Each structure stands twice: as structure tokens, then as C-alpha cells.
Amino acid sequence: MKTAVFSARRYDQSLLASANQTAGHELRFIQDRLTAETAALAAGCPAVCVFVNDSGDAQVLSILSSQGTRLVATRSTGYNHIDASAAARLGIEVVRVTDYSPYSVAEFAVGLLLAVNRKIARASVRTREGNFELEGLMGMDLHGKTVGVIGTGKIGLIFARIMAGFGCRLVGHDPYPSAEFESIGGRYLGVEDLMSQADVVSLHCPLTDATRYIVNAATLAVLKRGSILVNTSRGGLVDTEAAIQALKTGALGGLALDVYEQEASLFFQDLSSTVITDDVIQRLVSFPNVIVTGHQAFFTVEAIGQIMQTTIDSLTAFERGEVLVNRIPAG
Ligand code: NAI
């Protein structure tokens, strides 16, 4: 089936092509992001394959629909970039990848936490320059600390298990409590109670109307002073300006971000030779106690292999008129 693959980096192209060897779909690789301006590149393709910073808003979906697209397959778990109600209205099916290594993201969240707490990235930069000073590199033991997990689904639960292994106390927040989280000693609390008790808060919930800015000026105001915030979920969960204010006052002791509210125009590209005009990200990376990575938590051999295979399988199921097991919930 003719499929336009947007945001197709070199690794997307080679791994998707190799997952497609048996299925034989006709893949049209497009490096650009899917937007209203680039949607025409998918003309004549019944299927469109996208990633997290492609736009699947009502306008884009309507252009795709008028060009004959009937399936949008996102190479991600999160689908907040696709307007599910507009897709349903236009008769476009939307599939995602629900089941790929949740360990990839959970392990990366732990890595970010260790890096920001123990200043590992700073230390590495220093030693490369021959500076072996310890001044400014002090962290805290995680053992015995309270870790707050917002969203105790697949990734949050694995993150919680790893932190339990560190000897941390676990508190969680989720409208659908998990018995497994409680079985490893986790206690559920409201967001504000969690923020006021936790030394570390890690976000693992999807971005929805209910969770947008779940970390904001009000919740940061009750944060236990000096706590560390880790976000590997979606940028829109954090009001970045409020987080910057909290960093300035020391209310927030450290911040580790793999996702950023305005990442669409920055991430997945080499902008090192250009002038970055986003002052917020520039301010963020200027703090010594902030680490920003460019949405790479999912980026392991295991996870990518599964993402590509599931995507190809969804294309095949759609072409054959079979049940779409990875269809997103109705909008
Ligand atoms: P999941 O669906 O297994 O778990 C999400 C959990 O969040 C569920 O338990 C759900 O009940 C909970 N939740 C929903 N609304 C909530 C609210 N208002 N407050 C607190 N919790 C709430 O999803 P999974 O696989 O664990 O993924 C979580 C998120 O991680 C995805 O939505 C995606 O945004 C992000 N992600 C990031 C990646 C990266 O590379 N940085 C890669 C993959 C996922």
C-alpha cells in the first residue's frame, strides 16, 4: 500500500524498509514534518505514517482526507498530536504503537534523574577540559527518598520498580490506580500532596486536556523545596515558564527534560549552526541544574525494532481489511 512516511530520518528509513521486506508496502519517505503546507506530499497515498512532532490537526487531516488518505499510523505511543474526533468525522482510522519496550523510556528517566542529581553531564564536560574539581557537583542519595510517579501505567510502573530497587519510598497519582504499584509499596495521593511529599517527581501520564500543565505555578508552589522534576512524557505537561521561575528561586532543585512544549520546531534536527530564537529553551539549558535531551527516551534497538514492525503490521492489517488492534481510543 502506498504510504507517505513523514519526519523520516535516516534510521527511520532503513529500519522501516527492513521491517517492510516481506510486506512490500510502497513507502514514500519524506524528511519534512507533516503540516498543512507539506500534506500535499502525501497525495495518492491511502496511508500516512507520522511521528510525535507531525501535525494531525483537523486542517491537516481534512487535506489528507481530500487526497484519499484513510489511515494515519503514528510511530509512537502518545497520539496527542492527532485530532481523534476530526479523524473519526473524516473516516480516517488512526493507529499507534501501544506495545513497545516501555523499559526504554523508564530506564532513560532513571538515567536523567541520576545525571541531574549527581551532575554527571557537568562533570563529564569538566574532565574533558582537565578540570577535576568537585565543587558544585554534590548530589543526594536516592536511597530512602520519596519518589512521586504521575501516571502509573506501563512506563511509570517500570520506573517505580527501578526506584523501589534503589530503596526509595513510592507515591503515585493516577485516576486509574494500579494494584501492581501498590504491591511494591506505592501509595496513591492527589497531585498536590504528591508534589509536597516527593523529593523526585517523574511524569509518565499522557498529554490530555486533563493533564496539560499538570506541573504549573500552583503545583510548583507546594513542591517540596529543592525537589527534582523529570519529564520523559510530553512537554505540554509542564508549564515551562513556571518551571523556570521555580528554578530561579530554588523551589525546584533540578529539572530533567526529554520533551519540551515547543519541541516541534527544534527536536530531531541539527541546529548547531543556526541562531536558536526560542529564548525559553536557551534559558533552560543555561541552568547548571537542568538537563535537556531531544526526545530520545524511546531510542533503543529493541523499542525501534518493535515500533517499525508494529507500524508495518498495522499497514498490512488495514490493507487486508483486518481488525486494527492498535487503533487509538475514539475521540
Ligand atoms: P500507559 O497508557 O500505559 O500509562 C499512562 C498512565 O497515565 C495510565 O495509567 C493512565 O491512567 C495515567 N493517566 C491518565 N490520566 C492521568 C492523569 N490525569 N493524572 C495521572 N495519570 C494519568 O502509557 P505508557 O506506555 O506508560 O506511556 C506514558 C506516556 O509516555 C505516553 O503517553 C507518552 O506521552 C510518553 N512516552 C514518551 C516517550 C519518549 O520517547 N520520551 C516514548 C513513549 C511514550
Short mmCIF file of C-alpha atoms and ligand atoms in Angstrom, two decimals:
data_model
loop_
_atom_site.label_atom_id
_atom_site.label_comp_id
_atom_site.label_asym_id
_atom_site.label_seq_id
_atom_site.Cartn_x
_atom_site.Cartn_y
_atom_site.Cartn_z
CA MET A 1 0.00 0.00 0.00
CA LYS A 2 1.29 3.47 -0.89
CA THR A 3 2.33 5.13 2.36
CA ALA A 4 3.79 8.59 2.87
CA VAL A 5 6.23 8.46 5.78
CA PHE A 6 6.78 11.91 7.29
CA SER A 7 9.66 13.02 9.56
CA ALA A 8 11.65 10.15 8.06
CA ARG A 9 15.18 10.35 9.42
CA ARG A 10 17.89 8.01 8.06
CA TYR A 11 17.27 5.46 10.83
CA ASP A 12 13.50 5.55 10.22
CA GLN A 13 14.06 4.87 6.54
CA SER A 14 16.43 1.95 6.94
CA LEU A 15 14.59 0.28 9.83
CA LEU A 16 11.12 0.74 8.34
CA ALA A 17 12.38 -0.55 4.98
CA SER A 18 13.83 -3.64 6.61
CA ALA A 19 10.61 -4.31 8.60
CA ASN A 20 8.75 -3.93 5.28
CA GLN A 21 10.75 -6.54 3.37
CA THR A 22 8.06 -9.21 3.44
CA ALA A 23 5.03 -6.93 3.45
CA GLY A 24 6.26 -4.92 0.45
CA HIS A 25 4.37 -1.68 1.06
CA GLU A 26 5.33 1.21 -1.22
CA LEU A 27 6.95 3.63 1.23
CA ARG A 28 7.41 7.27 0.20
CA PHE A 29 9.95 8.75 2.64
CA ILE A 30 9.60 12.46 3.36
CA GLN A 31 12.08 14.20 5.67
CA ASP A 32 9.75 17.12 6.41
CA ARG A 33 7.24 17.24 9.22
CA LEU A 34 3.61 16.77 8.27
CA THR A 35 1.91 20.18 8.34
CA ALA A 36 -0.81 21.87 6.30
CA GLU A 37 1.98 23.04 3.97
CA THR A 38 3.55 19.60 3.42
CA ALA A 39 0.38 17.46 3.41
CA ALA A 40 0.25 17.63 -0.40
CA LEU A 41 3.32 15.38 -0.48
CA ALA A 42 1.03 12.53 0.60
CA ALA A 43 -1.29 12.89 -2.41
CA GLY A 44 -2.37 9.49 -3.68
CA CYS A 45 -1.32 7.65 -0.51
CA PRO A 46 -4.11 5.72 1.28
CA ALA A 47 -1.83 5.64 4.35
CA VAL A 48 0.30 8.25 6.07
CA CYS A 49 2.88 7.41 8.72
CA VAL A 50 3.86 10.12 11.22
CA PHE A 51 5.87 10.78 14.37
CA VAL A 52 5.35 12.87 17.51
CA ASN A 53 6.06 16.31 16.07
CA ASP A 54 3.98 15.89 12.94
CA SER A 55 0.66 17.66 12.95
CA GLY A 56 -2.54 15.68 12.73
CA ASP A 57 -4.85 18.59 13.47
CA ALA A 58 -8.27 18.98 11.85
CA GLN A 59 -6.92 21.09 8.97
CA VAL A 60 -4.16 18.63 8.08
CA LEU A 61 -6.48 15.63 8.38
CA SER A 62 -9.00 17.31 6.15
CA ILE A 63 -6.35 17.89 3.45
CA LEU A 64 -5.20 14.28 3.76
CA SER A 65 -8.78 13.06 3.54
CA SER A 66 -9.44 15.10 0.38
CA GLN A 67 -6.34 13.45 -1.17
CA GLY A 68 -7.60 9.94 -0.39
CA THR A 69 -5.80 9.10 2.86
CA ARG A 70 -7.76 6.66 5.01
CA LEU A 71 -5.19 5.60 7.60
CA VAL A 72 -2.78 7.55 9.79
CA ALA A 73 -0.21 5.39 11.58
CA THR A 74 1.85 7.13 14.25
CA ARG A 75 5.20 5.58 15.17
CA SER A 76 4.58 6.47 18.81
CA THR A 77 2.52 5.58 21.87
CA GLY A 78 1.31 9.14 22.53
CA TYR A 79 -1.24 10.41 20.00
CA ASN A 80 -1.89 13.92 21.35
CA HIS A 81 -0.63 15.30 18.00
CA ILE A 82 -3.62 13.77 16.19
CA ASP A 83 -7.15 15.16 16.49
CA ALA A 84 -9.04 11.92 17.15
CA SER A 85 -12.50 13.47 16.76
CA ALA A 86 -11.61 15.10 13.45
CA ALA A 87 -10.19 11.79 12.21
CA ALA A 88 -13.40 9.96 13.19
CA ARG A 89 -15.51 12.63 11.49
CA LEU A 90 -13.46 12.30 8.28
CA GLY A 91 -13.50 8.49 8.37
CA ILE A 92 -9.73 8.26 8.86
CA GLU A 93 -8.51 5.37 11.00
CA VAL A 94 -5.66 6.19 13.39
CA VAL A 95 -3.30 3.57 14.76
CA ARG A 96 -0.36 3.89 17.11
CA VAL A 97 2.22 1.60 18.72
CA THR A 98 0.97 0.61 22.13
CA ASP A 99 3.35 -2.15 22.91
CA TYR A 100 7.00 -1.40 22.56
CA SER A 101 9.70 -1.61 25.11
CA PRO A 102 8.42 0.56 27.99
CA TYR A 103 11.82 -0.21 29.54
CA SER A 104 13.42 2.14 27.00
CA VAL A 105 11.62 5.18 28.43
CA ALA A 106 11.62 4.12 32.10
CA GLU A 107 15.36 3.38 32.06
CA PHE A 108 16.08 6.70 30.36
CA ALA A 109 14.04 8.55 33.00
CA VAL A 110 16.22 6.93 35.67
CA GLY A 111 19.31 7.91 33.69
CA LEU A 112 18.17 11.53 33.51
CA LEU A 113 17.42 11.54 37.22
CA LEU A 114 20.89 10.25 38.06
CA ALA A 115 22.52 12.66 35.62
CA VAL A 116 20.78 15.73 37.03
CA ASN A 117 21.08 14.68 40.67
CA ARG A 118 24.75 13.71 40.51
CA LYS A 119 25.68 16.34 37.88
CA ILE A 120 27.13 13.66 35.61
CA ALA A 121 26.92 15.67 32.37
CA ARG A 122 28.59 18.69 34.01
CA ALA A 123 31.32 16.51 35.48
CA SER A 124 32.00 14.91 32.11
CA VAL A 125 32.33 18.31 30.40
CA ARG A 126 34.70 19.43 33.17
CA THR A 127 37.02 16.43 32.98
CA ARG A 128 37.30 16.80 29.19
CA GLU A 129 38.72 20.24 29.91
CA GLY A 130 41.11 18.94 32.53
CA ASN A 131 39.03 20.23 35.46
CA PHE A 132 38.79 17.56 38.17
CA GLU A 133 37.24 19.84 40.86
CA LEU A 134 34.26 18.53 42.82
CA GLU A 135 32.93 21.97 43.73
CA GLY A 136 29.30 22.27 42.57
CA LEU A 137 28.89 18.55 41.86
CA MET A 138 27.29 17.40 45.12
CA GLY A 139 24.08 15.38 44.81
CA MET A 140 21.86 13.47 47.23
CA ASP A 141 21.43 9.76 47.99
CA LEU A 142 18.27 8.49 46.32
CA HIS A 143 18.06 5.67 48.84
CA GLY A 144 15.37 6.49 51.40
CA LYS A 145 13.98 9.41 49.35
CA THR A 146 10.35 9.71 48.24
CA VAL A 147 9.71 9.38 44.53
CA GLY A 148 6.42 10.61 43.05
CA VAL A 149 5.20 8.91 39.88
CA ILE A 150 2.46 10.73 37.97
CA GLY A 151 0.91 8.12 35.69
CA THR A 152 1.49 4.57 36.85
CA GLY A 153 0.81 2.83 33.52
CA LYS A 154 3.33 0.68 31.67
CA ILE A 155 6.29 3.09 31.78
CA GLY A 156 5.50 4.64 35.18
CA LEU A 157 5.26 1.22 36.79
CA ILE A 158 8.65 0.09 35.46
CA PHE A 159 10.19 3.38 36.58
CA ALA A 160 8.61 2.83 40.02
CA ARG A 161 10.00 -0.72 40.20
CA ILE A 162 13.52 0.53 39.41
CA MET A 163 13.24 3.26 42.04
CA ALA A 164 11.97 0.70 44.57
CA GLY A 165 15.20 -1.17 43.83
CA PHE A 166 17.11 1.98 44.81
CA GLY A 167 15.36 1.83 48.20
CA CYS A 168 13.01 4.77 47.55
CA ARG A 169 9.53 5.29 49.00
CA LEU A 170 6.91 5.48 46.27
CA VAL A 171 3.93 7.77 45.96
CA GLY A 172 1.76 7.90 42.85
CA HIS A 173 -1.01 9.79 41.19
CA ASP A 174 -3.29 8.21 38.59
CA PRO A 175 -7.07 8.27 38.07
CA TYR A 176 -6.82 4.51 37.48
CA PRO A 177 -4.78 3.13 40.40
CA SER A 178 -2.67 0.07 39.72
CA ALA A 179 -2.70 -2.84 42.17
CA GLU A 180 0.83 -3.64 40.99
CA PHE A 181 2.06 -0.19 42.04
CA GLU A 182 0.51 -0.72 45.47
CA SER A 183 2.01 -4.21 45.68
CA ILE A 184 5.51 -2.71 45.51
CA GLY A 185 4.69 -0.30 48.31
CA GLY A 186 3.30 2.64 46.30
CA ARG A 187 0.69 4.89 47.89
CA TYR A 188 -1.73 6.96 45.82
CA LEU A 189 -2.13 10.67 46.58
CA GLY A 190 -3.65 13.77 44.98
CA VAL A 191 -1.22 15.75 42.77
CA GLU A 192 -0.60 18.47 45.36
CA ASP A 193 0.04 16.00 48.20
CA LEU A 194 2.40 14.09 45.93
CA MET A 195 4.26 17.28 44.99
CA SER A 196 4.58 18.32 48.62
CA GLN A 197 5.99 14.96 49.76
CA ALA A 198 8.21 13.85 46.90
CA ASP A 199 11.95 14.52 46.57
CA VAL A 200 11.70 13.43 42.95
CA VAL A 201 8.67 13.73 40.67
CA SER A 202 8.60 11.83 37.38
CA LEU A 203 5.88 12.31 34.77
CA HIS A 204 4.52 9.27 32.94
CA CYS A 205 0.94 10.22 32.04
CA PRO A 206 -0.31 11.04 28.54
CA LEU A 207 -0.91 14.64 27.46
CA THR A 208 -4.66 15.26 27.53
CA ASP A 209 -6.88 18.23 28.38
CA ALA A 210 -6.83 16.99 31.99
CA THR A 211 -3.06 16.69 32.25
CA ARG A 212 -1.94 19.78 30.28
CA TYR A 213 0.23 21.85 32.67
CA ILE A 214 -0.26 19.34 35.49
CA VAL A 215 3.00 20.91 36.69
CA ASN A 216 2.22 24.62 36.90
CA ALA A 217 2.84 27.62 39.16
CA ALA A 218 0.29 26.35 41.73
CA THR A 219 1.61 22.78 41.91
CA LEU A 220 5.22 24.04 41.91
CA ALA A 221 4.32 26.31 44.82
CA VAL A 222 3.58 23.28 47.00
CA LEU A 223 6.58 21.28 45.75
CA LYS A 224 8.93 20.13 48.47
CA ARG A 225 11.76 22.68 48.23
CA GLY A 226 14.70 21.53 46.13
CA SER A 227 12.93 18.53 44.57
CA ILE A 228 13.89 17.21 41.15
CA LEU A 229 11.39 17.00 38.28
CA VAL A 230 11.83 14.53 35.42
CA ASN A 231 9.67 14.68 32.29
CA THR A 232 10.04 11.98 29.66
CA SER A 233 6.36 12.04 28.75
CA ARG A 234 5.16 15.11 26.85
CA GLY A 235 6.32 18.75 27.00
CA GLY A 236 2.81 20.13 27.49
CA LEU A 237 2.59 18.51 30.94
CA VAL A 238 4.85 21.25 32.30
CA ASP A 239 4.30 25.00 32.24
CA THR A 240 7.90 25.74 31.28
CA GLU A 241 7.82 29.42 32.26
CA ALA A 242 6.58 28.42 35.74
CA ALA A 243 9.34 25.81 35.98
CA ILE A 244 11.94 28.47 35.09
CA GLN A 245 10.63 30.72 37.85
CA ALA A 246 10.81 27.81 40.32
CA LEU A 247 14.40 27.08 39.24
CA LYS A 248 15.33 30.72 39.79
CA THR A 249 14.01 30.69 43.36
CA GLY A 250 15.45 27.27 44.15
CA ALA A 251 11.97 25.86 44.77
CA LEU A 252 12.80 23.39 42.02
CA GLY A 253 16.20 21.85 42.71
CA GLY A 254 16.75 20.16 39.36
CA LEU A 255 14.95 19.59 36.09
CA ALA A 256 15.48 16.84 33.54
CA LEU A 257 13.52 17.06 30.31
CA ASP A 258 13.42 14.72 27.34
CA VAL A 259 10.38 16.54 25.99
CA TYR A 260 9.61 20.22 25.67
CA GLU A 261 6.42 22.12 24.99
CA GLN A 262 7.78 23.85 21.86
CA GLU A 263 9.93 20.94 20.70
CA ALA A 264 8.27 20.59 17.27
CA SER A 265 10.44 23.28 15.67
CA LEU A 266 13.65 22.16 17.42
CA PHE A 267 13.94 18.46 18.09
CA PHE A 268 15.20 15.78 15.72
CA GLN A 269 17.32 18.31 13.80
CA ASP A 270 20.90 19.59 13.98
CA LEU A 271 20.52 23.31 14.66
CA SER A 272 24.04 23.76 15.98
CA SER A 273 24.99 26.16 13.18
CA THR A 274 21.87 28.30 13.41
CA VAL A 275 20.69 31.00 15.78
CA ILE A 276 18.04 29.46 18.01
CA THR A 277 15.31 32.03 18.52
CA ASP A 278 13.43 30.13 21.24
CA ASP A 279 14.51 32.07 24.35
CA VAL A 280 12.79 29.64 26.70
CA ILE A 281 14.87 26.62 25.71
CA GLN A 282 18.00 28.80 25.71
CA ARG A 283 17.21 29.92 29.27
CA LEU A 284 16.53 26.34 30.32
CA VAL A 285 19.83 24.96 29.06
CA SER A 286 21.69 27.81 30.77
CA PHE A 287 20.85 26.47 34.26
CA PRO A 288 23.54 24.27 35.79
CA ASN A 289 20.85 22.02 37.32
CA VAL A 290 18.88 21.38 34.12
CA ILE A 291 19.40 18.64 31.55
CA VAL A 292 17.56 18.65 28.25
CA THR A 293 17.66 15.79 25.76
CA GLY A 294 15.87 15.79 22.42
CA HIS A 295 13.06 13.23 22.82
CA GLN A 296 15.33 10.20 22.79
CA ALA A 297 13.92 8.14 25.65
CA PHE A 298 12.35 5.62 23.24
CA PHE A 299 15.52 5.31 21.19
CA THR A 300 16.79 1.78 21.81
CA VAL A 301 17.34 -1.06 19.35
CA GLU A 302 14.54 -3.06 20.97
CA ALA A 303 11.97 -0.26 21.02
CA ILE A 304 12.65 0.99 17.49
CA GLY A 305 12.53 -2.55 16.07
CA GLN A 306 9.11 -3.10 17.65
CA ILE A 307 7.82 0.33 16.56
CA MET A 308 8.70 -0.30 12.92
CA GLN A 309 7.34 -3.86 12.88
CA THR A 310 4.05 -2.87 14.53
CA THR A 311 3.67 0.02 12.09
CA ILE A 312 4.18 -2.25 9.07
CA ASP A 313 1.78 -4.84 10.56
CA SER A 314 -0.87 -2.13 11.01
CA LEU A 315 -0.49 -1.06 7.36
CA THR A 316 -0.89 -4.68 6.27
CA ALA A 317 -3.94 -5.25 8.51
CA PHE A 318 -5.59 -2.11 7.14
CA GLU A 319 -4.89 -3.08 3.53
CA ARG A 320 -6.40 -6.51 4.13
CA GLY A 321 -9.43 -5.10 5.96
CA GLU A 322 -8.46 -6.90 9.16
CA VAL A 323 -9.15 -5.69 12.72
CA LEU A 324 -6.83 -2.83 13.71
CA VAL A 325 -5.57 -3.88 17.11
CA ASN A 326 -3.65 -0.65 17.67
CA ARG A 327 -6.48 1.76 16.86
CA ILE A 328 -6.45 4.82 19.18
CA PRO A 329 -9.41 5.24 21.52
CA ALA A 330 -12.34 7.07 19.86
CA GLY A 331 -12.09 10.88 20.11
P1 NAI B 1 0.05 3.98 29.65
O1 NAI B 1 -1.24 4.26 28.94
O2 NAI B 1 0.44 2.56 29.92
O3 NAI B 1 0.09 4.77 31.03
C1 NAI B 1 -0.34 6.08 31.19
C2 NAI B 1 -0.92 6.20 32.59
O4 NAI B 1 -1.25 7.57 32.80
C3 NAI B 1 -2.20 5.38 32.79
O5 NAI B 1 -2.10 4.59 33.95
C4 NAI B 1 -3.27 6.44 32.93
O6 NAI B 1 -4.34 6.05 33.80
C5 NAI B 1 -2.46 7.59 33.54
N1 NAI B 1 -3.15 8.86 33.50
C6 NAI B 1 -4.12 9.28 32.63
N2 NAI B 1 -4.56 10.50 33.01
C7 NAI B 1 -3.88 10.85 34.12
C8 NAI B 1 -3.91 11.98 34.98
N3 NAI B 1 -4.78 12.98 34.79
N4 NAI B 1 -3.06 12.01 36.03
C9 NAI B 1 -2.20 10.99 36.26
N5 NAI B 1 -2.15 9.89 35.49
C10 NAI B 1 -2.96 9.82 34.42
O7 NAI B 1 1.15 4.72 28.76
P2 NAI B 1 2.73 4.47 28.77
O8 NAI B 1 3.07 3.48 27.71
O9 NAI B 1 3.19 4.24 30.15
O10 NAI B 1 3.25 5.90 28.24
C11 NAI B 1 3.09 7.06 29.03
C12 NAI B 1 3.48 8.28 28.22
O11 NAI B 1 4.87 8.27 27.96
C13 NAI B 1 2.86 8.35 26.81
O12 NAI B 1 1.55 8.91 26.86
C14 NAI B 1 3.81 9.27 26.09
O13 NAI B 1 3.36 10.60 26.23
C15 NAI B 1 5.12 9.10 26.85
N6 NAI B 1 6.16 8.48 26.02
C16 NAI B 1 7.34 9.17 25.82
C17 NAI B 1 8.34 8.64 25.04
C18 NAI B 1 9.68 9.32 24.83
O14 NAI B 1 10.46 8.89 23.99
N7 NAI B 1 10.01 10.37 25.57
C19 NAI B 1 8.15 7.34 24.37
C20 NAI B 1 6.91 6.67 24.70
C21 NAI B 1 5.95 7.24 25.49
#
